[in-house]
mmCIF file of C-alpha atoms in Angstrom:
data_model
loop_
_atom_site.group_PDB
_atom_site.id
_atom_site.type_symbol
_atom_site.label_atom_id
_atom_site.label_comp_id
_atom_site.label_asym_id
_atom_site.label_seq_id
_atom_site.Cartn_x
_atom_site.Cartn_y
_atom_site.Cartn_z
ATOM 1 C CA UNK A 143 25.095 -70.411 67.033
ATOM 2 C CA UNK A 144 26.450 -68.005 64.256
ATOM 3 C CA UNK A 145 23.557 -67.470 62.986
ATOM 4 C CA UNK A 146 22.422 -66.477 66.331
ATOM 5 C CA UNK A 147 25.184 -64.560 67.238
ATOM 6 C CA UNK A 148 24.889 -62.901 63.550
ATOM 7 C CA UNK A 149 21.420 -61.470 64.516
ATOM 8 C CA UNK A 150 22.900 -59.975 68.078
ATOM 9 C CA UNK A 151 24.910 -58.480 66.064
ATOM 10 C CA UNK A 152 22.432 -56.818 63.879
ATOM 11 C CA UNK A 153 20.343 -55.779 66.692
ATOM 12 C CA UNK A 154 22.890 -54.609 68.570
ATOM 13 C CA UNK A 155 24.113 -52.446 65.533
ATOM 14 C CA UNK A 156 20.438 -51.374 65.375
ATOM 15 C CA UNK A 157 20.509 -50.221 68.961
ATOM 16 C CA UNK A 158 22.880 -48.326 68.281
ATOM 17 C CA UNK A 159 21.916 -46.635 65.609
ATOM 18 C CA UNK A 160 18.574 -45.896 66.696
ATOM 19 C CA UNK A 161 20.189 -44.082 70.098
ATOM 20 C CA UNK A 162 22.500 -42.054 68.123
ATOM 21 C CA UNK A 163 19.432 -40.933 65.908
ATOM 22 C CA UNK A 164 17.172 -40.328 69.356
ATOM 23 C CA UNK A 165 19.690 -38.355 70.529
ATOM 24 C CA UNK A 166 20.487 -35.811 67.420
ATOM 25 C CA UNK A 167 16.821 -35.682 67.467
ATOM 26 C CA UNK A 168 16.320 -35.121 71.120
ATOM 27 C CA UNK A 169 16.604 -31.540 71.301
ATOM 28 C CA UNK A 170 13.878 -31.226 68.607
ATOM 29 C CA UNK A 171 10.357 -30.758 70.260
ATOM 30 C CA UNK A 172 7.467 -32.736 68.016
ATOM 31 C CA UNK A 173 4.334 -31.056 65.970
ATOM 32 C CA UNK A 174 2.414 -34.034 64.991
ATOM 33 C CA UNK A 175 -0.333 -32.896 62.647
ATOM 34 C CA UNK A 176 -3.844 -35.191 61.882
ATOM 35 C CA UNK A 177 -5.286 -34.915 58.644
ATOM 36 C CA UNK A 178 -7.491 -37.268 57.083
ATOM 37 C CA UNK A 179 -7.334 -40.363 54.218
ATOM 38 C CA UNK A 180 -4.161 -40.584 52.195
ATOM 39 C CA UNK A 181 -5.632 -40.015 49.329
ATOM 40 C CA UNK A 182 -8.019 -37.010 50.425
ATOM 41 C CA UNK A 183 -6.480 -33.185 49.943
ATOM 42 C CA UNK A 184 -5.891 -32.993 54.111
ATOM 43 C CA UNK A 185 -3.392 -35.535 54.258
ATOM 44 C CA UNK A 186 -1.101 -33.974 51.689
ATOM 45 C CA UNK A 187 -1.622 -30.365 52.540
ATOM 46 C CA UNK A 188 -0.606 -31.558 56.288
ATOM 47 C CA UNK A 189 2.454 -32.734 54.310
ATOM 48 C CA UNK A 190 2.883 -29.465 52.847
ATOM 49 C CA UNK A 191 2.164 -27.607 55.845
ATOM 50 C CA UNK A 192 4.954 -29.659 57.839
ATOM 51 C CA UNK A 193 7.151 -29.203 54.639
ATOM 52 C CA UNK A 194 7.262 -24.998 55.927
ATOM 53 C CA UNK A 195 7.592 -25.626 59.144
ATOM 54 C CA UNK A 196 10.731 -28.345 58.872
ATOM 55 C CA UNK A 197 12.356 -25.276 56.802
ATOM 56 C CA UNK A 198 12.760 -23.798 60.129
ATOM 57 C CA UNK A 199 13.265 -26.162 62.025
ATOM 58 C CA UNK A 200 17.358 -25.493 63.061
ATOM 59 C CA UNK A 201 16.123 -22.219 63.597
ATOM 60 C CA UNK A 202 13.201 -23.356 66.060
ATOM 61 C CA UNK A 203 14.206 -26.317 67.165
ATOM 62 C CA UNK A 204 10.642 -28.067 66.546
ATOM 63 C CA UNK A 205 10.186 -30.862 63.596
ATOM 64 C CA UNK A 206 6.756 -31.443 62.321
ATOM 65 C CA UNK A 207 5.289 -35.039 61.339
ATOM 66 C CA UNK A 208 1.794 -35.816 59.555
ATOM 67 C CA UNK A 209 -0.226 -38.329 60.225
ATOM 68 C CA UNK A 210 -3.271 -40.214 58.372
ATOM 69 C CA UNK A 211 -6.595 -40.304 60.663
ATOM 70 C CA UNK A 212 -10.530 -40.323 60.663
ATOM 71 C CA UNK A 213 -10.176 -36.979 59.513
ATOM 72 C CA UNK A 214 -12.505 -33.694 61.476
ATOM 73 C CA UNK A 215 -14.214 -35.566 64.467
ATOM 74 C CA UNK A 216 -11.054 -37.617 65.172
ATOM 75 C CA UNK A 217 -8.978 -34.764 65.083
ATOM 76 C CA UNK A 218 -10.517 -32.684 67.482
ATOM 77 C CA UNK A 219 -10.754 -35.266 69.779
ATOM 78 C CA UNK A 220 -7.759 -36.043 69.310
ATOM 79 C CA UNK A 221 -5.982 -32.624 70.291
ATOM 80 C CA UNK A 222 -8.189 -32.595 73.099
ATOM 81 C CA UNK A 223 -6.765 -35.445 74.318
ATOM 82 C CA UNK A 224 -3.117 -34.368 73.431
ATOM 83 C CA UNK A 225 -2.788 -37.047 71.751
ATOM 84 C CA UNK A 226 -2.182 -34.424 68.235
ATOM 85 C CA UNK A 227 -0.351 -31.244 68.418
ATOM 86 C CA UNK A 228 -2.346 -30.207 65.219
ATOM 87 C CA UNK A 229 -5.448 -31.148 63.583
ATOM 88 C CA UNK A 230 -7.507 -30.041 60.093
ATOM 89 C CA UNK A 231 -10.917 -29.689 60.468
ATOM 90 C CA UNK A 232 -14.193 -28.786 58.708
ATOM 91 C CA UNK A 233 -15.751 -25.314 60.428
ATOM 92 C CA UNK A 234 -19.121 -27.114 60.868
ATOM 93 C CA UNK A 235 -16.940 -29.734 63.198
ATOM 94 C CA UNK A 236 -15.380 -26.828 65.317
ATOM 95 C CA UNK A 237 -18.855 -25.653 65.930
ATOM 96 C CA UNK A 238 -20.500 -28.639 66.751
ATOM 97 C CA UNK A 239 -17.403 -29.250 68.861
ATOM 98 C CA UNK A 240 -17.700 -25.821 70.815
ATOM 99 C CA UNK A 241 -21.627 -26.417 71.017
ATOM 100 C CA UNK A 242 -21.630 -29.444 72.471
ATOM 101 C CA UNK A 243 -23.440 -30.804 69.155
ATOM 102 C CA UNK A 244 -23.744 -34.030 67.318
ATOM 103 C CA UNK A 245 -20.568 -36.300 67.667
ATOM 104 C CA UNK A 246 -19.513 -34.269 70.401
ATOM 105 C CA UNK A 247 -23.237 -33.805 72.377
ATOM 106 C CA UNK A 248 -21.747 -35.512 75.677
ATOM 107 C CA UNK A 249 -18.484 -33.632 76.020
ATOM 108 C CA UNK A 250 -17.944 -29.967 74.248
ATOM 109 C CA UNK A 251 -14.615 -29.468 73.613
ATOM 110 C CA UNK A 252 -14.632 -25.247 75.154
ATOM 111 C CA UNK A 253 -10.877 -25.520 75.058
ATOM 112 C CA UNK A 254 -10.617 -25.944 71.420
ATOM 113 C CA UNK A 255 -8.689 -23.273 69.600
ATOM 114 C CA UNK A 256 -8.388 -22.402 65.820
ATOM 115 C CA UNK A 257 -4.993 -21.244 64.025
ATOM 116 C CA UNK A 258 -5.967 -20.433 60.263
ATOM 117 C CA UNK A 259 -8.411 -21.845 58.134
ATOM 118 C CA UNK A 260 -6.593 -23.277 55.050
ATOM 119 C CA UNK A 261 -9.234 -23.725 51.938
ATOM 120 C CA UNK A 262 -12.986 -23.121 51.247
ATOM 121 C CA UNK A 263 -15.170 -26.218 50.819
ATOM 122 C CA UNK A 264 -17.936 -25.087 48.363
ATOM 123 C CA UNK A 265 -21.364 -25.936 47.780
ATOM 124 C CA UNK A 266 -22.149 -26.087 43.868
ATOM 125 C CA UNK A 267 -24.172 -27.317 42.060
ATOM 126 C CA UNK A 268 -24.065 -28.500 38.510
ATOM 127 C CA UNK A 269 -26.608 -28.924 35.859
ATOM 128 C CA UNK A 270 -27.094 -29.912 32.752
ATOM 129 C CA UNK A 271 -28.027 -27.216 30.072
ATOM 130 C CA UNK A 272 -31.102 -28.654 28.774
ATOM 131 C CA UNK A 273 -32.404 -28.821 32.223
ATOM 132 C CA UNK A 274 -32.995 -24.842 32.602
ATOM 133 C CA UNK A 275 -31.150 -24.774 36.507
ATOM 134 C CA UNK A 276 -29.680 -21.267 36.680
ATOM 135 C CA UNK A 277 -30.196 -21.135 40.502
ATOM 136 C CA UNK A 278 -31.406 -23.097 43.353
ATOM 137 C CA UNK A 279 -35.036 -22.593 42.835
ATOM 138 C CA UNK A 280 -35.216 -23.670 39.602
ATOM 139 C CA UNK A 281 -34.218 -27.455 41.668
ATOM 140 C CA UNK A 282 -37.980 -27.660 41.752
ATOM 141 C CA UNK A 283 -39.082 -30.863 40.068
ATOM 142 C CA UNK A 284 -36.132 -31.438 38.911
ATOM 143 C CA UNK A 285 -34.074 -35.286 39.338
ATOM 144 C CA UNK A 286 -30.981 -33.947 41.671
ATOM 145 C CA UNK A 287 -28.321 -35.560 43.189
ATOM 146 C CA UNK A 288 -28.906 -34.691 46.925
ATOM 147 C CA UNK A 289 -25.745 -36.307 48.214
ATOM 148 C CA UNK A 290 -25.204 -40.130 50.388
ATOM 149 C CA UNK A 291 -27.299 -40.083 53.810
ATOM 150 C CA UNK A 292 -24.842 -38.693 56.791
ATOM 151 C CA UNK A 293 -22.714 -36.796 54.345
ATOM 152 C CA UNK A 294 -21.779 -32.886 54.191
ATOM 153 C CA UNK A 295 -22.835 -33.072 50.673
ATOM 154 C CA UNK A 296 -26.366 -34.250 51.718
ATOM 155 C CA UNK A 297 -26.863 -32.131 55.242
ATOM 156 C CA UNK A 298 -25.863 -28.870 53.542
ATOM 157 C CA UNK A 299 -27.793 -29.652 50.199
ATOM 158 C CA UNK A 300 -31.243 -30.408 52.869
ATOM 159 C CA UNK A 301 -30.590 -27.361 54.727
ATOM 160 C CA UNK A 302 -30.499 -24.934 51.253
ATOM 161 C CA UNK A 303 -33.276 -26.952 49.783
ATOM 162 C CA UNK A 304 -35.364 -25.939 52.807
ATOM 163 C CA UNK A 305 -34.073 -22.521 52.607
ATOM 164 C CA UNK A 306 -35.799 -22.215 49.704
ATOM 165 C CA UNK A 307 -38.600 -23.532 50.871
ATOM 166 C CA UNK A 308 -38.313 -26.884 48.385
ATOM 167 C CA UNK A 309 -39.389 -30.252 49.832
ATOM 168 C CA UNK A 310 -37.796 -33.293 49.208
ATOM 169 C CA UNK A 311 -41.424 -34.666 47.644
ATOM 170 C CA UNK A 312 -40.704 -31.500 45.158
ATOM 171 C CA UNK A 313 -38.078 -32.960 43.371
ATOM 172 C CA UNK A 314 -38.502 -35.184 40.822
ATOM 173 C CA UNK A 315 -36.161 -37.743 42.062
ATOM 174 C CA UNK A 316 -33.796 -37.100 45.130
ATOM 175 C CA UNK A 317 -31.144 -39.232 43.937
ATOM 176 C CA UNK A 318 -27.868 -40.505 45.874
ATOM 177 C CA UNK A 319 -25.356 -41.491 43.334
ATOM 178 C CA UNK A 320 -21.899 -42.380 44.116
ATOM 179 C CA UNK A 321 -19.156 -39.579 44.044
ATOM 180 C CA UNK A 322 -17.492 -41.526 41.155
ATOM 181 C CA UNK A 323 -20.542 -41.533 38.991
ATOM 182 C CA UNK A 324 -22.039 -38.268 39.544
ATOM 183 C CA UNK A 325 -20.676 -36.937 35.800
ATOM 184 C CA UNK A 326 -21.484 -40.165 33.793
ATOM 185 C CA UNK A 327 -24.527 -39.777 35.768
ATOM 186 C CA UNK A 328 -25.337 -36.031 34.523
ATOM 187 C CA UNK A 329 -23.898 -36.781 31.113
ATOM 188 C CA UNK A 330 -26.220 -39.726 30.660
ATOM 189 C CA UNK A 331 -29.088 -38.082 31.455
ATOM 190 C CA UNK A 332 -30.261 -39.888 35.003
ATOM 191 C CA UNK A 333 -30.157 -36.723 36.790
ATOM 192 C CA UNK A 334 -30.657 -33.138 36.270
ATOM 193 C CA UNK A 335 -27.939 -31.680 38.335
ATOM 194 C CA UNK A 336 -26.269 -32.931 41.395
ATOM 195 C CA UNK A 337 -24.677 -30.976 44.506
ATOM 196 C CA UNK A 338 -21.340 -31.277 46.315
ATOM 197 C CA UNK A 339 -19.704 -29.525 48.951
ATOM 198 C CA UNK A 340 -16.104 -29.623 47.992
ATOM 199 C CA UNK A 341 -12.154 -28.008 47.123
ATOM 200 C CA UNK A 342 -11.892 -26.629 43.868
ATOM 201 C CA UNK A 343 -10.664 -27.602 41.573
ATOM 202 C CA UNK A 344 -12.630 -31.114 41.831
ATOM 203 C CA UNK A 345 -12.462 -34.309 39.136
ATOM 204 C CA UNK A 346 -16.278 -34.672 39.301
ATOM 205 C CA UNK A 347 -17.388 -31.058 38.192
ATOM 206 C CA UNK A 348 -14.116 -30.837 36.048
ATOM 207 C CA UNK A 349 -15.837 -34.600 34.111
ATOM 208 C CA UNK A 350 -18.846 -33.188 33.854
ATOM 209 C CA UNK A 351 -18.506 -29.498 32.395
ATOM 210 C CA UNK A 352 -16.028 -31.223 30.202
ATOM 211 C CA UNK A 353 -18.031 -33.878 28.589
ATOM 212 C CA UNK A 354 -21.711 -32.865 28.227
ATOM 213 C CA UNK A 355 -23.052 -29.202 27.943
ATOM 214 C CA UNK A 356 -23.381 -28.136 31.817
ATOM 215 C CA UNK A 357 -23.245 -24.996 33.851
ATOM 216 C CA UNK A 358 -22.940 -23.948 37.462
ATOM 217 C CA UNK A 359 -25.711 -22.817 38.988
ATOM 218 C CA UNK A 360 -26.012 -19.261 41.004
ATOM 219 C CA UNK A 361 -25.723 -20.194 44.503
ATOM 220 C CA UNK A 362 -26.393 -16.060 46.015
ATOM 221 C CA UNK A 363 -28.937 -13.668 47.259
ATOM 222 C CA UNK A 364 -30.991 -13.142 50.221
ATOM 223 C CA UNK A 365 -32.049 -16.493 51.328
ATOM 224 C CA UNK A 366 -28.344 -17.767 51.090
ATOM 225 C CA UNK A 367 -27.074 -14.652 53.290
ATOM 226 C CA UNK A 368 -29.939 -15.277 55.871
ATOM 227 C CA UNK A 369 -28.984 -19.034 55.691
ATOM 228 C CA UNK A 370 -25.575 -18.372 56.533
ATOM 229 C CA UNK A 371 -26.012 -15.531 59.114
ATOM 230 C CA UNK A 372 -27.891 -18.516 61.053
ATOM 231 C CA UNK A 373 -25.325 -20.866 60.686
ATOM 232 C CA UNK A 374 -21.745 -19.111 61.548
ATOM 233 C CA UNK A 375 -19.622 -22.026 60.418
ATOM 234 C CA UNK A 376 -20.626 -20.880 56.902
ATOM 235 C CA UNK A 377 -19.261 -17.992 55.283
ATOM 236 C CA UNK A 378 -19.166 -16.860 52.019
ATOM 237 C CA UNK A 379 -17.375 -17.679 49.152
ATOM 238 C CA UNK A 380 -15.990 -17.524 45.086
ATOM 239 C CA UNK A 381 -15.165 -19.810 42.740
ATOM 240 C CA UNK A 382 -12.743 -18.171 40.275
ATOM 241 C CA UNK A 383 -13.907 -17.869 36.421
ATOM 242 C CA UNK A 384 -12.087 -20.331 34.022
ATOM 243 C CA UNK A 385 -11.924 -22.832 36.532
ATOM 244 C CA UNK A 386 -14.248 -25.171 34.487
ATOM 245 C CA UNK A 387 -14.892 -24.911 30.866
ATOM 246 C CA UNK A 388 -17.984 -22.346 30.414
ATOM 247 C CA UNK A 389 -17.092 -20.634 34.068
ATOM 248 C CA UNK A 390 -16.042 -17.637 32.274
ATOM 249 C CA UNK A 391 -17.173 -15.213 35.548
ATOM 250 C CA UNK A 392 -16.343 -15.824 39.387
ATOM 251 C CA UNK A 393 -19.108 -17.707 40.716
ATOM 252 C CA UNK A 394 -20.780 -16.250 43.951
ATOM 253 C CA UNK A 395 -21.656 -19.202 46.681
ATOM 254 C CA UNK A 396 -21.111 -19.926 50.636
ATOM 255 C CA UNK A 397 -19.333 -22.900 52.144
ATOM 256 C CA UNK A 398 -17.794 -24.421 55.211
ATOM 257 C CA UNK A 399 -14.069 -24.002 55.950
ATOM 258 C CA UNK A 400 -10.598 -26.428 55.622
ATOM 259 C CA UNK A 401 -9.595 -25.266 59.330
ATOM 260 C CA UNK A 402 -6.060 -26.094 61.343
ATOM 261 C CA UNK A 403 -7.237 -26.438 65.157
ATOM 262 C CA UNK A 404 -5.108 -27.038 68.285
ATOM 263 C CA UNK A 405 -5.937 -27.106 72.058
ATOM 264 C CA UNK A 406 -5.816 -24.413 74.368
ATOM 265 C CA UNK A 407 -3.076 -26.302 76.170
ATOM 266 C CA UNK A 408 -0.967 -26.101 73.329
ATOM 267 C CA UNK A 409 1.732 -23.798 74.180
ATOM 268 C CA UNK A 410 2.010 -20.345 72.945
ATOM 269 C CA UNK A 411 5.248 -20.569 71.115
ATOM 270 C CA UNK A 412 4.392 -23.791 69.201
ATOM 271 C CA UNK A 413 1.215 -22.177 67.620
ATOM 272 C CA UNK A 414 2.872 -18.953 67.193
ATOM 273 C CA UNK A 415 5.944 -20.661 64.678
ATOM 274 C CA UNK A 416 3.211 -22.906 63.489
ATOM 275 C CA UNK A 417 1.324 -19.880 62.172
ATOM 276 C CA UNK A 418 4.187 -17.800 60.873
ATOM 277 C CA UNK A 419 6.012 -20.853 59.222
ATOM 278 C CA UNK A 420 2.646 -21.143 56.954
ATOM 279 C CA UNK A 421 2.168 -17.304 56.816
ATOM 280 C CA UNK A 422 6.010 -16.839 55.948
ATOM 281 C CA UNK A 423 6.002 -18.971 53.227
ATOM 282 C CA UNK A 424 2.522 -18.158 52.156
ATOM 283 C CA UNK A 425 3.473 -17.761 47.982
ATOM 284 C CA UNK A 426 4.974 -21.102 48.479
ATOM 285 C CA UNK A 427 2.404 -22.755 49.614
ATOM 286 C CA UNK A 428 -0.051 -22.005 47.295
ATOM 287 C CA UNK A 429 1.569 -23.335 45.065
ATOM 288 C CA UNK A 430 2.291 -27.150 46.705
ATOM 289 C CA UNK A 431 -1.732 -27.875 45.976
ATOM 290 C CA UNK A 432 -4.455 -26.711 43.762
ATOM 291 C CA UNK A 433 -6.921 -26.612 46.587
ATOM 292 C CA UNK A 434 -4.909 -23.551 48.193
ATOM 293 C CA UNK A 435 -3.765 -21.847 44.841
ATOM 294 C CA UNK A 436 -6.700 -19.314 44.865
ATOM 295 C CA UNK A 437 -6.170 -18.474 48.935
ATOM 296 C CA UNK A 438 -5.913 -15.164 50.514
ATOM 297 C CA UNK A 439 -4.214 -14.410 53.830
ATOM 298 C CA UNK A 440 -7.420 -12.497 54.862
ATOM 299 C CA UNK A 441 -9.057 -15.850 53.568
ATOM 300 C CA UNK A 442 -7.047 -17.437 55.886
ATOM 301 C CA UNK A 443 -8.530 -16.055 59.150
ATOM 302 C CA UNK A 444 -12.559 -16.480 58.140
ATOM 303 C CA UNK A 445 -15.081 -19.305 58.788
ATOM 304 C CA UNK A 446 -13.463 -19.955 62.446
ATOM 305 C CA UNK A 447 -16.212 -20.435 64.907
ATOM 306 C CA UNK A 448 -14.065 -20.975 68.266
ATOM 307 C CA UNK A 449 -11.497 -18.448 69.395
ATOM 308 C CA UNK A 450 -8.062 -18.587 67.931
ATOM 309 C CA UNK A 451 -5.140 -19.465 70.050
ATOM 310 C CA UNK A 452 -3.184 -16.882 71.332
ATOM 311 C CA UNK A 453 -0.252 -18.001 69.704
ATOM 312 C CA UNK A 454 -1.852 -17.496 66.732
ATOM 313 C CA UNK A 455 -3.077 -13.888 67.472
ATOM 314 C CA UNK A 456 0.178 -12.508 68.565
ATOM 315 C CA UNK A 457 1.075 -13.786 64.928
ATOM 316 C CA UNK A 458 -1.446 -11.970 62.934
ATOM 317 C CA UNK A 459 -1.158 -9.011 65.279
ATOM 318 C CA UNK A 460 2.359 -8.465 63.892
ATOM 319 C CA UNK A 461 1.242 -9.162 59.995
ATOM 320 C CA UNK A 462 -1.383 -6.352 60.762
ATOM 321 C CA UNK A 463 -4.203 -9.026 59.671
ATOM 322 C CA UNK A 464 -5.989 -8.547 63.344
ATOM 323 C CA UNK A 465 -6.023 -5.659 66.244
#
């Protein structure tokens, strides 16, 4: 019986507890934000992006909270369905969303709105020196790492490929290594060169231009403009020189956008203190991950392929970023 009446006790205390912290907390309205794996970049930069926005939050009365999901397709549903206030997500995703396309081929999501975009996702390619790979045609015959079936890496390294009017047949060997081995895999001579589409800076191109003589190839010119003017979810892009050992110059290429995405249901105010708390505090948070450290605010508004929410346009209105 005391034992029993011990744990009443506790819960009881408990109870209490938890009511007094509901109701401090109960004039605060929630921002929950989706991201993607723990140990991917979205789930900390959600993190980082609540961090600015809880800075405020006395002031605002709003308190933002991050949460670990599927990552681009989940989140958009997601929002849709109110179930997130806040969702990251890849421009191709927001497209396909807005389309009607892929994942999302039986439902488009026409209400989905973008805030910012956060970080470019590039598509390089690195090669080994002996192999003679300055640029994409020289892929010809070569062994490359084309990236698994179903992945970005492999879709985006297809569609460039056939850009250049390479067949898969034309490569020596169309490989699909593991992410973890891609550098051991260069290094050792198995491949020629592999692709990724990915934040800089990034373990597996840091490995490899560190341990075996590599370069980055030229990923520019007319075919890659023409490739992205057809697909608007790409937009061009620059990998800052000194990033990786020999990557003296910036390096010219295209990728797909880091976006932040909400609904159009979302109301005005929340995306508007949203924006500006990220905006605001925009030296600070390029400096809470490497991904963002090379991020302009103009950066900020490109690779968005459904309209932005109003919230967010009254925002850049008043920063002068938009008319």
């Amino acid at each position: 019986m005391q034992f029993k009446a011990a744990i009443v006790a506790v819960l009881t205390a408990a109870g209490i507890l938890l009511a007094t912290v509901q109701s401090a907390c109960g004039a605060e309205k929630l921002i929950s934000v989706g991201t993607g794996a723990i140990t991917g970049v979205y789930y900390p930069l959600g993190g980082a992006i609540c961090r600015l926005v809880n800075a405020g939050r006395r002031d605002h009365g709003h308190r933002c909270m991050v949460e670990s999901t599927g990552g681009s397709v989940y989140n958009i549903n997601a929002v849709m369905s109110g179930e997130l206030d806040l969702g990251f997500a890849q421009s191709d995703a927001q497209y396909t969303a807005l389309k009607g396309m892929g994942p999302f081929k039986d439902k488009p999501q026409l209400r989905l709105r973008a805030l910012f975009s956060v970080y470019p996702e590039l598509f390089t390619v690195v090669a080994r020196q002996d192999a003679n790979i300055k640029s994409i045609a020289d892929l010809k015959g070569k062994r490359v790492n084309i990236g698994d079936p179903g992945s970005a890496t492999r879709a985006t390294t297809e569609l460039v490929l056939n850009a250049y009017g390479i067949k898969p047949q034309e490569l020596k060997l169309a490989a699909e290594i593991k992410s973890a081995e891609l550098a051991s895999a260069l290094c050792e001579n198995r491949i020629d060169a592999f692709a990724v589409i990915v934040g800089h800076p990034n373990a597996n191109v840091q490995e490899a231009t560190n341990t075996c003589a590599s370069n980055i190839a030229a990923v520019a010119g007319p075919v890659i403009d023409q490739m992205i003017k057809d697909h608007p979810f790409f937009g061009k892009a620059s990998m800052p020189g000194r990033m990786y050992k020999g990557t003296n110059q910036a390096q010219a290429t295209f990728g797909v956008f880091a976006t932040v995405v909400a609904s159009a249901d979302l109301p005005e105010p929340t995306a508007y203190l949203a924006t500006k708390a990220v905006f605001d505090n925009f030296e600070e948070l390029k400096l809470l991950h490497p991904a963002v450290a090379n991020i302009t605010k103009e950066s900020m508004l490109v690779g968005n392929t459904v309209p932005f929410h109003p919230g967010a346009i009254r925002y850049f209105r008043e920063l002068g970023l938009m008319k």
